Tab-separated table of C-alpha atoms and ligand atoms in Angstrom:
chain	number	residue	atom	x	y	z
A	1	MET	CA	106.698	71.224	84.410
A	2	LYS	CA	109.983	73.085	84.143
A	3	LEU	CA	112.177	72.915	81.094
A	4	THR	CA	115.297	74.718	80.102
A	5	LEU	CA	115.631	76.216	76.661
A	6	ALA	CA	118.565	73.936	75.996
A	7	PHE	CA	116.187	71.107	76.511
A	8	LEU	CA	113.585	72.736	74.319
A	9	GLY	CA	116.115	72.974	71.543
A	10	LEU	CA	116.222	69.215	71.551
A	11	ALA	CA	112.558	68.567	71.961
A	12	MET	CA	110.175	70.980	70.346
A	13	ALA	CA	107.127	70.917	72.106
A	14	ALA	CA	103.535	70.204	72.901
A	15	ALA	CA	101.165	71.022	75.665
A	16	ALA	CA	97.567	71.066	76.685
A	17	ALA	CA	96.433	72.736	79.867
A	18	SER	CA	98.794	71.419	82.522
A	19	SER	CA	99.763	68.043	81.135
A	20	VAL	CA	102.900	68.545	79.099
A	21	LYS	CA	105.144	65.699	78.196
A	22	ALA	CA	108.702	66.922	78.227
A	23	ASP	CA	109.755	64.588	75.467
A	24	ASP	CA	106.815	65.343	73.231
A	25	LEU	CA	106.319	69.016	72.604
A	26	SER	CA	105.320	68.460	68.998
A	27	GLY	CA	101.734	69.528	69.563
A	28	LEU	CA	102.640	73.150	70.231
A	29	SER	CA	101.736	75.643	67.549
A	30	ASP	CA	104.333	77.969	66.039
A	31	ASP	CA	102.719	80.807	67.999
A	32	GLU	CA	103.132	78.917	71.263
A	33	LEU	CA	106.702	77.896	70.493
A	34	VAL	CA	107.923	81.433	69.938
A	35	MET	CA	106.335	82.617	73.187
A	36	LEU	CA	107.923	79.734	75.051
A	37	ALA	CA	111.296	80.629	73.597
A	38	VAL	CA	110.824	84.263	74.628
A	39	ALA	CA	110.030	83.102	78.149
A	40	SER	CA	113.360	81.243	78.164
A	41	THR	CA	115.425	84.049	76.678
A	42	ASN	CA	116.866	86.988	78.490
A	43	GLN	CA	119.009	89.512	76.683
A	44	THR	CA	119.161	91.953	79.564
A	45	ASP	CA	122.558	93.491	80.058
A	46	GLY	CA	124.450	96.524	81.252
A	47	PRO	CA	128.068	97.582	81.560
A	48	SER	CA	130.130	94.895	83.233
A	49	PRO	CA	132.568	96.126	85.902
A	50	TRP	CA	135.426	95.268	83.544
A	51	ASP	CA	134.120	97.052	80.455
A	52	TRP	CA	136.101	99.996	79.119
A	53	PRO	CA	134.109	103.207	78.671
A	54	ASN	CA	133.257	104.918	75.376
A	55	MET	CA	133.268	101.786	73.302
A	56	GLU	CA	131.406	101.953	70.036
A	57	ALA	CA	127.706	101.419	70.695
A	58	ALA	CA	126.522	97.846	70.245
A	59	GLU	CA	124.823	97.157	66.905
A	60	ALA	CA	121.675	95.125	66.430
A	61	GLU	CA	122.532	91.503	65.790
A	62	ILE	CA	121.036	88.065	66.101
A	63	ALA	CA	120.922	87.098	69.742
A	64	THR	CA	123.049	84.020	70.091
A	65	ASN	CA	122.613	83.252	73.740
A	66	THR	CA	119.763	82.631	76.071
A	67	SER	CA	119.476	82.521	79.791
A	68	ASP	CA	119.293	79.133	81.417
A	69	SER	CA	116.240	80.164	83.364
A	70	THR	CA	113.467	77.634	83.452
A	71	VAL	CA	110.016	78.181	82.113
A	72	ASN	CA	106.709	76.611	82.820
A	73	VAL	CA	105.563	74.681	79.792
A	74	ILE	CA	101.849	75.061	80.179
A	75	VAL	CA	99.795	76.369	77.336
A	76	PRO	CA	96.722	78.315	78.339
A	77	ASP	CA	93.387	77.504	76.848
A	78	ALA	CA	93.263	79.579	73.698
A	79	ASP	CA	89.578	80.504	73.761
A	80	ASP	CA	89.754	81.552	77.348
A	81	GLU	CA	92.733	83.810	76.785
A	82	ALA	CA	91.565	85.319	73.540
A	83	SER	CA	88.426	86.632	75.154
A	84	LYS	CA	90.419	88.669	77.675
A	85	ARG	CA	92.550	90.425	75.130
A	86	SER	CA	92.208	93.196	72.662
A	87	VAL	CA	94.595	94.894	70.286
A	88	LYS	CA	95.630	98.281	71.542
A	89	THR	CA	97.835	100.871	69.982
A	90	GLU	CA	100.787	101.678	72.186
A	91	LEU	CA	101.357	105.051	73.748
A	92	TYR	CA	104.859	105.721	72.590
A	93	ASN	CA	107.197	104.496	69.896
A	94	LEU	CA	110.733	103.264	69.810
A	95	GLY	CA	113.372	103.635	67.221
A	96	ASN	CA	116.322	105.596	66.040
A	97	VAL	CA	115.726	109.020	67.351
A	98	ILE	CA	117.291	112.420	67.379
A	99	SER	CA	116.418	113.711	70.763
A	100	LYS	CA	116.641	116.863	72.769
A	101	ARG	CA	117.705	116.782	76.369
A	102	ASP	CA	114.520	118.392	77.632
A	103	GLU	CA	112.523	115.521	76.188
A	104	PHE	CA	113.883	113.182	78.848
A	105	ARG	CA	111.894	112.397	81.902
A	106	THR	CA	113.411	111.323	85.196
A	107	LEU	CA	112.123	107.909	86.233
A	108	THR	CA	114.141	108.103	89.438
A	109	ASP	CA	116.651	110.758	90.489
A	110	GLY	CA	119.135	108.686	92.457
A	111	THR	CA	117.757	109.522	95.915
A	112	ASP	CA	114.942	106.959	96.147
A	113	PRO	CA	116.210	104.130	98.389
A	114	ALA	CA	114.007	101.674	96.477
A	115	TYR	CA	116.136	102.100	93.357
A	116	SER	CA	119.279	104.079	94.174
A	117	ASN	CA	121.403	101.028	94.996
A	118	ALA	CA	120.904	99.117	91.732
A	119	ALA	CA	121.913	99.740	88.141
A	120	LEU	CA	119.646	99.051	85.187
A	121	GLN	CA	119.743	95.654	83.493
A	122	ALA	CA	117.778	95.804	80.275
A	123	PRO	CA	117.925	94.636	76.694
A	124	SER	CA	119.407	96.918	74.051
A	125	TYR	CA	122.383	98.015	76.159
A	126	LEU	CA	124.571	100.202	73.943
A	127	THR	CA	127.667	101.468	75.780
A	128	TYR	CA	128.659	103.660	78.715
A	129	THR	CA	130.880	106.568	79.657
A	130	VAL	CA	132.479	107.817	82.864
A	131	ILE	CA	131.446	111.296	83.978
A	132	SER	CA	132.847	113.484	86.717
A	133	ASN	CA	131.804	112.694	90.282
A	134	THR	CA	132.865	116.103	91.564
A	135	THR	CA	130.108	118.086	89.843
A	136	SER	CA	126.538	118.656	91.026
A	137	TYR	CA	123.784	116.196	90.196
A	138	ASP	CA	122.325	118.618	87.640
A	139	THR	CA	125.627	119.049	85.840
A	140	ALA	CA	126.272	115.314	85.840
A	141	LYS	CA	122.770	114.619	84.578
A	142	ALA	CA	123.260	117.120	81.758
A	143	SER	CA	126.526	115.386	80.784
A	144	CYS	CA	124.887	111.986	80.856
A	145	LEU	CA	121.927	113.077	78.717
A	146	ALA	CA	124.260	114.821	76.288
A	147	TYR	CA	126.158	111.557	76.023
A	148	CYS	CA	122.903	109.732	75.265
A	149	ASP	CA	122.150	112.323	72.578
A	150	SER	CA	125.512	111.566	71.001
A	151	VAL	CA	124.964	107.805	70.788
A	152	LYS	CA	122.907	106.570	67.863
A	153	GLY	CA	119.723	104.854	68.993
A	154	CYS	CA	119.977	105.949	72.637
A	155	VAL	CA	116.604	106.486	74.285
A	156	SER	CA	117.484	106.060	77.945
A	157	ALA	CA	120.353	106.560	80.362
A	158	ASN	CA	121.244	105.188	83.773
A	159	MET	CA	123.614	107.320	85.869
A	160	TYR	CA	125.082	105.853	89.047
A	161	ASN	CA	128.176	105.554	91.197
A	162	GLU	CA	129.907	102.188	91.355
A	163	ILE	CA	131.939	101.816	94.528
A	164	GLY	CA	134.754	99.299	94.758
A	165	ASN	CA	135.821	99.002	91.119
A	166	PRO	CA	139.619	99.181	90.649
A	167	LEU	CA	139.333	100.327	87.034
A	168	LEU	CA	137.296	103.381	88.024
A	169	ASP	CA	139.409	104.027	91.119
A	170	HIS	CA	142.870	103.681	89.586
A	171	VAL	CA	142.968	102.984	85.883
A	172	PHE	CA	140.616	105.184	83.866
A	173	SER	CA	141.824	108.752	83.329
A	174	GLU	CA	138.548	110.264	84.615
A	175	LYS	CA	139.284	109.108	88.216
A	176	SER	CA	135.568	109.018	88.825
A	177	ASN	CA	133.215	106.288	89.941
A	178	ARG	CA	130.173	107.818	88.240
A	179	LYS	CA	128.996	105.866	85.203
A	180	CYS	CA	126.461	106.830	82.552
A	181	ALA	CA	125.154	103.724	80.757
A	182	VAL	CA	122.933	104.159	77.702
A	183	TYR	CA	120.258	101.934	76.191
A	184	GLY	CA	118.156	101.731	73.048
A	185	ASP	CA	114.927	100.836	74.819
A	186	ILE	CA	112.520	102.476	77.263
A	187	PRO	CA	113.101	100.830	80.660
A	188	THR	CA	110.968	100.369	83.726
A	189	LEU	CA	112.099	100.871	87.315
A	190	SER	CA	111.585	97.161	87.961
A	191	GLN	CA	114.594	96.546	85.716
A	192	MET	CA	116.953	98.219	88.194
A	193	THR	CA	118.313	94.968	89.526
A	194	ASN	CA	122.130	94.991	89.353
A	195	LYS	CA	123.422	95.679	92.856
A	196	GLY	CA	127.056	94.824	92.200
A	197	GLY	CA	128.160	92.258	94.733
A	198	GLN	CA	131.387	91.267	92.981
A	199	GLN	CA	134.746	91.206	94.731
A	200	LEU	CA	136.613	93.139	92.080
A	201	TYR	CA	139.665	93.810	94.283
A	202	GLY	CA	140.142	90.081	94.754
A	203	LYS	CA	139.123	87.391	97.178
A	204	ASN	CA	138.117	88.648	100.634
A	205	SER	CA	137.861	92.214	99.339
A	206	PRO	CA	134.634	94.160	99.894
A	207	ALA	CA	132.119	93.637	97.089
A	208	ASN	CA	131.377	96.469	94.683
A	209	TYR	CA	128.059	98.255	95.114
A	210	ILE	CA	125.900	100.895	93.482
A	211	THR	CA	124.758	104.250	94.846
A	212	ASN	CA	122.787	107.244	93.511
A	213	SER	CA	121.334	105.304	90.609
A	214	ALA	CA	119.178	107.588	88.479
A	215	LEU	CA	117.231	106.683	85.366
A	216	PHE	CA	116.162	108.909	82.472
A	217	SER	CA	114.239	108.115	79.325
A	218	LEU	CA	112.770	109.934	76.387
A	219	TYR	CA	109.137	110.919	76.736
A	220	ALA	CA	108.582	110.045	73.151
A	221	ALA	CA	110.715	108.362	70.591
A	222	ASP	CA	110.088	108.665	66.912
A	223	THR	CA	108.723	105.906	64.777
A	224	PRO	CA	111.649	103.804	63.580
A	225	ALA	CA	112.800	104.405	60.029
A	226	THR	CA	111.141	102.075	57.528
A	227	PRO	CA	113.797	99.921	55.820
A	228	SER	CA	114.209	100.780	52.176
A	229	GLY	CA	112.376	98.391	49.882
A	230	TYR	CA	109.669	97.825	52.507
A	231	THR	CA	106.383	99.448	53.537
A	232	ASN	CA	105.247	99.713	57.144
A	233	VAL	CA	101.868	97.966	57.153
A	234	PHE	CA	100.879	98.271	60.812
A	235	GLY	CA	102.009	99.026	64.323
A	236	PRO	CA	102.786	99.544	67.041
A	237	LEU	CA	100.345	96.904	68.293
A	238	LYS	CA	100.262	94.479	71.203
A	239	GLY	CA	99.884	91.379	69.047
A	240	ALA	CA	102.524	89.574	67.004
A	241	THR	CA	101.694	88.276	63.541
A	242	SER	CA	100.175	84.856	64.127
A	243	ALA	CA	101.516	81.919	62.152
A	244	GLY	CA	97.952	80.584	62.241
A	245	PRO	CA	95.928	83.025	60.116
A	246	ALA	CA	98.940	84.585	58.365
A	247	LYS	CA	100.185	82.541	55.428
A	248	GLY	CA	103.725	81.401	54.767
A	249	TYR	CA	105.431	81.456	58.155
A	250	MET	CA	109.174	80.932	57.693
A	251	GLY	CA	110.480	81.113	61.269
A	252	TYR	CA	111.958	83.765	63.540
A	253	ASP	CA	115.150	85.198	65.047
A	254	PHE	CA	115.763	86.958	68.324
A	255	ILE	CA	117.764	90.133	67.854
A	256	THR	CA	119.539	92.318	70.377
A	257	GLN	CA	117.869	95.656	69.562
A	258	TYR	CA	114.549	96.895	68.226
A	259	SER	CA	115.698	97.281	64.639
A	260	PRO	CA	113.329	96.924	61.666
A	261	GLN	CA	116.393	97.373	59.453
A	262	GLN	CA	118.033	94.333	61.006
A	263	CYS	CA	114.859	92.277	60.442
A	264	ALA	CA	114.715	93.481	56.822
A	265	ASP	CA	118.332	92.424	56.280
A	266	LEU	CA	117.569	89.010	57.772
A	267	CYS	CA	114.393	88.691	55.671
A	268	ASP	CA	116.391	89.553	52.540
A	269	ALA	CA	119.118	87.058	53.406
A	270	ARG	CA	116.752	84.264	54.301
A	271	GLY	CA	116.666	81.239	52.026
A	272	ALA	CA	113.612	81.007	49.781
A	273	ASP	CA	110.814	78.653	50.674
A	274	PRO	CA	110.509	75.875	48.053
A	275	VAL	CA	106.800	76.636	47.669
A	276	GLY	CA	106.338	80.267	48.615
A	277	GLY	CA	109.615	81.792	47.490
A	278	ARG	CA	111.480	84.550	49.253
A	279	CYS	CA	110.591	86.300	52.512
A	280	LYS	CA	108.125	89.080	51.659
A	281	PHE	CA	106.877	90.191	55.054
A	282	PHE	CA	108.360	90.502	58.503
A	283	ASN	CA	107.020	91.317	61.929
A	284	ILE	CA	109.192	92.883	64.647
A	285	TRP	CA	108.115	92.999	68.289
A	286	ARG	CA	109.469	93.330	71.784
A	287	GLY	CA	108.929	90.439	74.172
A	288	VAL	CA	108.125	91.328	77.783
A	289	VAL	CA	108.364	88.664	80.472
A	290	GLY	CA	106.810	89.296	83.857
A	291	GLY	CA	106.550	92.990	82.975
A	292	LYS	CA	110.212	93.265	81.986
A	293	PRO	CA	111.331	93.623	78.358
A	294	THR	CA	113.809	90.830	77.606
A	295	THR	CA	114.274	90.399	73.854
A	296	TYR	CA	113.192	91.428	70.339
A	297	THR	CA	111.816	89.077	67.726
A	298	CYS	CA	111.772	89.198	63.916
A	299	SER	CA	109.419	86.683	62.310
A	300	TYR	CA	109.275	86.022	58.580
A	301	PHE	CA	106.554	85.140	56.075
A	302	TYR	CA	106.569	84.497	52.330
A	303	ALA	CA	103.140	86.085	51.966
A	304	THR	CA	102.257	89.652	52.847
A	305	THR	CA	99.734	90.225	55.600
A	306	ASP	CA	98.344	93.094	57.696
A	307	ALA	CA	97.141	94.022	61.192
A	308	SER	CA	94.254	91.558	61.024
A	309	THR	CA	96.658	88.640	61.663
A	310	ALA	CA	98.564	90.354	64.490
A	311	THR	CA	96.739	88.177	66.972
A	312	ASN	CA	99.432	86.349	68.926
A	313	TYR	CA	99.185	88.193	72.231
A	314	GLY	CA	101.633	86.165	74.272
A	315	ASP	CA	101.580	83.433	76.834
A	316	ALA	CA	99.601	84.094	79.987
A	317	VAL	CA	101.096	81.199	81.940
A	318	ASN	CA	104.676	82.280	81.366
A	319	LYS	CA	103.650	85.951	81.588
A	320	VAL	CA	104.939	86.788	78.124
A	321	THR	CA	103.387	89.799	76.428
A	322	VAL	CA	103.962	91.472	73.080
A	323	THR	CA	104.794	95.140	72.689
A	324	TYR	CA	105.723	97.382	69.732
A	325	SER	CA	104.632	94.882	67.135
A	326	ARG	CA	105.095	96.302	63.641
A	327	GLY	CA	104.639	94.676	60.247
A	328	TYR	CA	106.576	95.478	57.071
A	329	SER	CA	105.959	94.135	53.605
A	330	LEU	CA	108.340	93.940	50.688
A	331	ASN	CA	107.527	96.501	47.988
B	1	NAG	C1	124.150	87.533	75.772
B	1	NAG	O1	123.885	88.388	74.690
B	1	NAG	C2	123.883	89.757	75.031
B	1	NAG	C3	123.463	90.527	73.817
B	1	NAG	O2	124.213	90.181	72.690
B	1	NAG	C4	125.279	90.128	75.500
B	1	NAG	O3	125.313	91.487	75.803
B	1	NAG	C5	125.606	89.307	76.730
B	1	NAG	O4	126.898	89.592	77.162
B	1	NAG	C6	125.490	87.835	76.414
B	1	NAG	N1	125.624	87.066	77.637
B	1	NAG	C7	126.415	85.996	77.712
B	1	NAG	C8	126.395	85.283	79.028
B	1	NAG	O5	127.074	85.588	76.771
B	2	NAG	C1	135.193	109.910	92.748
B	2	NAG	O1	135.622	108.672	92.202
B	2	NAG	C2	136.963	108.328	92.570
B	2	NAG	C3	137.351	107.072	91.793
B	2	NAG	O2	136.529	106.004	92.144
B	2	NAG	C4	137.015	108.113	94.063
B	2	NAG	O3	138.332	107.798	94.455
B	2	NAG	C5	136.560	109.395	94.768
B	2	NAG	O4	136.490	109.176	96.164
B	2	NAG	C6	135.200	109.831	94.272
B	2	NAG	N1	134.857	111.152	94.781
B	2	NAG	C7	133.657	111.459	95.219
B	2	NAG	C8	133.447	112.853	95.654
B	2	NAG	O5	132.752	110.637	95.253
B	3	NAG	C1	117.003	88.560	83.166
B	3	NAG	O1	118.294	88.491	83.691
B	3	NAG	C2	118.596	89.546	84.600
B	3	NAG	C3	120.038	89.434	84.956
B	3	NAG	O2	120.362	88.162	85.376
B	3	NAG	C4	117.657	89.452	85.795
B	3	NAG	O3	117.933	90.484	86.700
B	3	NAG	C5	116.226	89.577	85.293
B	3	NAG	O4	115.324	89.433	86.366
B	3	NAG	C6	115.945	88.521	84.250
B	3	NAG	N1	114.628	88.770	83.691
B	3	NAG	C7	113.726	87.816	83.544
B	3	NAG	C8	112.413	88.224	82.993
B	3	NAG	O5	113.960	86.662	83.850
């Protein structure tokens, strides 16, 4: 059964195995609902052909839009799934980092035909700059990574040429079609999906396209700063705090970047629960759909908990998994 998120907004949701009634989703648990929403949400982005360069980097904020992609509303059998999973600590961390250029690794250098003709589309897009297209690859790469170093929160950079964009060709002072777009998340090559294809010079003009697309990311990013007034209780783990065993679930927000500070601000601002009082614990995690990171979730609780309740591992049917799950409790 396929549902759009718009529909889900109207009818919150229930399912067992493969027999879901679209108009009665009320049997879904809170854990299932958030995974379903992640499956329907897609915050991936990149510079649009019409964006001006060197804009102030995007800040973390509540994600207000979702894709209209459809999701399969089938809830896997919980026992079956649980037995296949285990909590694992992740290999690297995300967060606000101060990086050195030599800490970047090259995921692809712009010559691999599998990736060179597509720009990155990923969540946590920050901003971009135009760099010279008359220098060598090494010089351009150094400029791009230096730009990433200069942008707060940057952990990866995509450098490519965009052919057929009138702003690059005629308007911007750089007179260069080489862009360097920077992101606050560690990407995968499978996220290089934007091939252009827009007729930017007008109807019947040749479509814009991408060449020499190269992708760099930090080998390691530091642990994100713990928001003041909070203590980091666990993470990074591959399970989100489950509204089942954890007490006092108050709901969630999607946000546009992996920002514990943003979650803390939202927890602080959240209205008190009539029974449990104010938000005292939050969980931040990155949602990955079909292997591609798509959004970040803050969930809120009025009771403090720990790693033992970080047991919501995703949604196997919709291929949602949890990464970088961290818990923070109010001091
Ligand atoms: C959706 O939200 C993202 C992140 O805020 C933004 O970059 C993107 O432009 C938005 N897309 C639409 C279609 O509004
Ligand atoms: C550099 O970019 C400009 C602007 O798009 C373009 O006119 C020029 O042909 C490009 N030069 C090279 C060497 O790619
Ligand atoms: C998210 O949207 C982008 C851009 O439309 C697309 O390339 C990507 O495949 C989507 N990701 C998922 C998981 O649907």
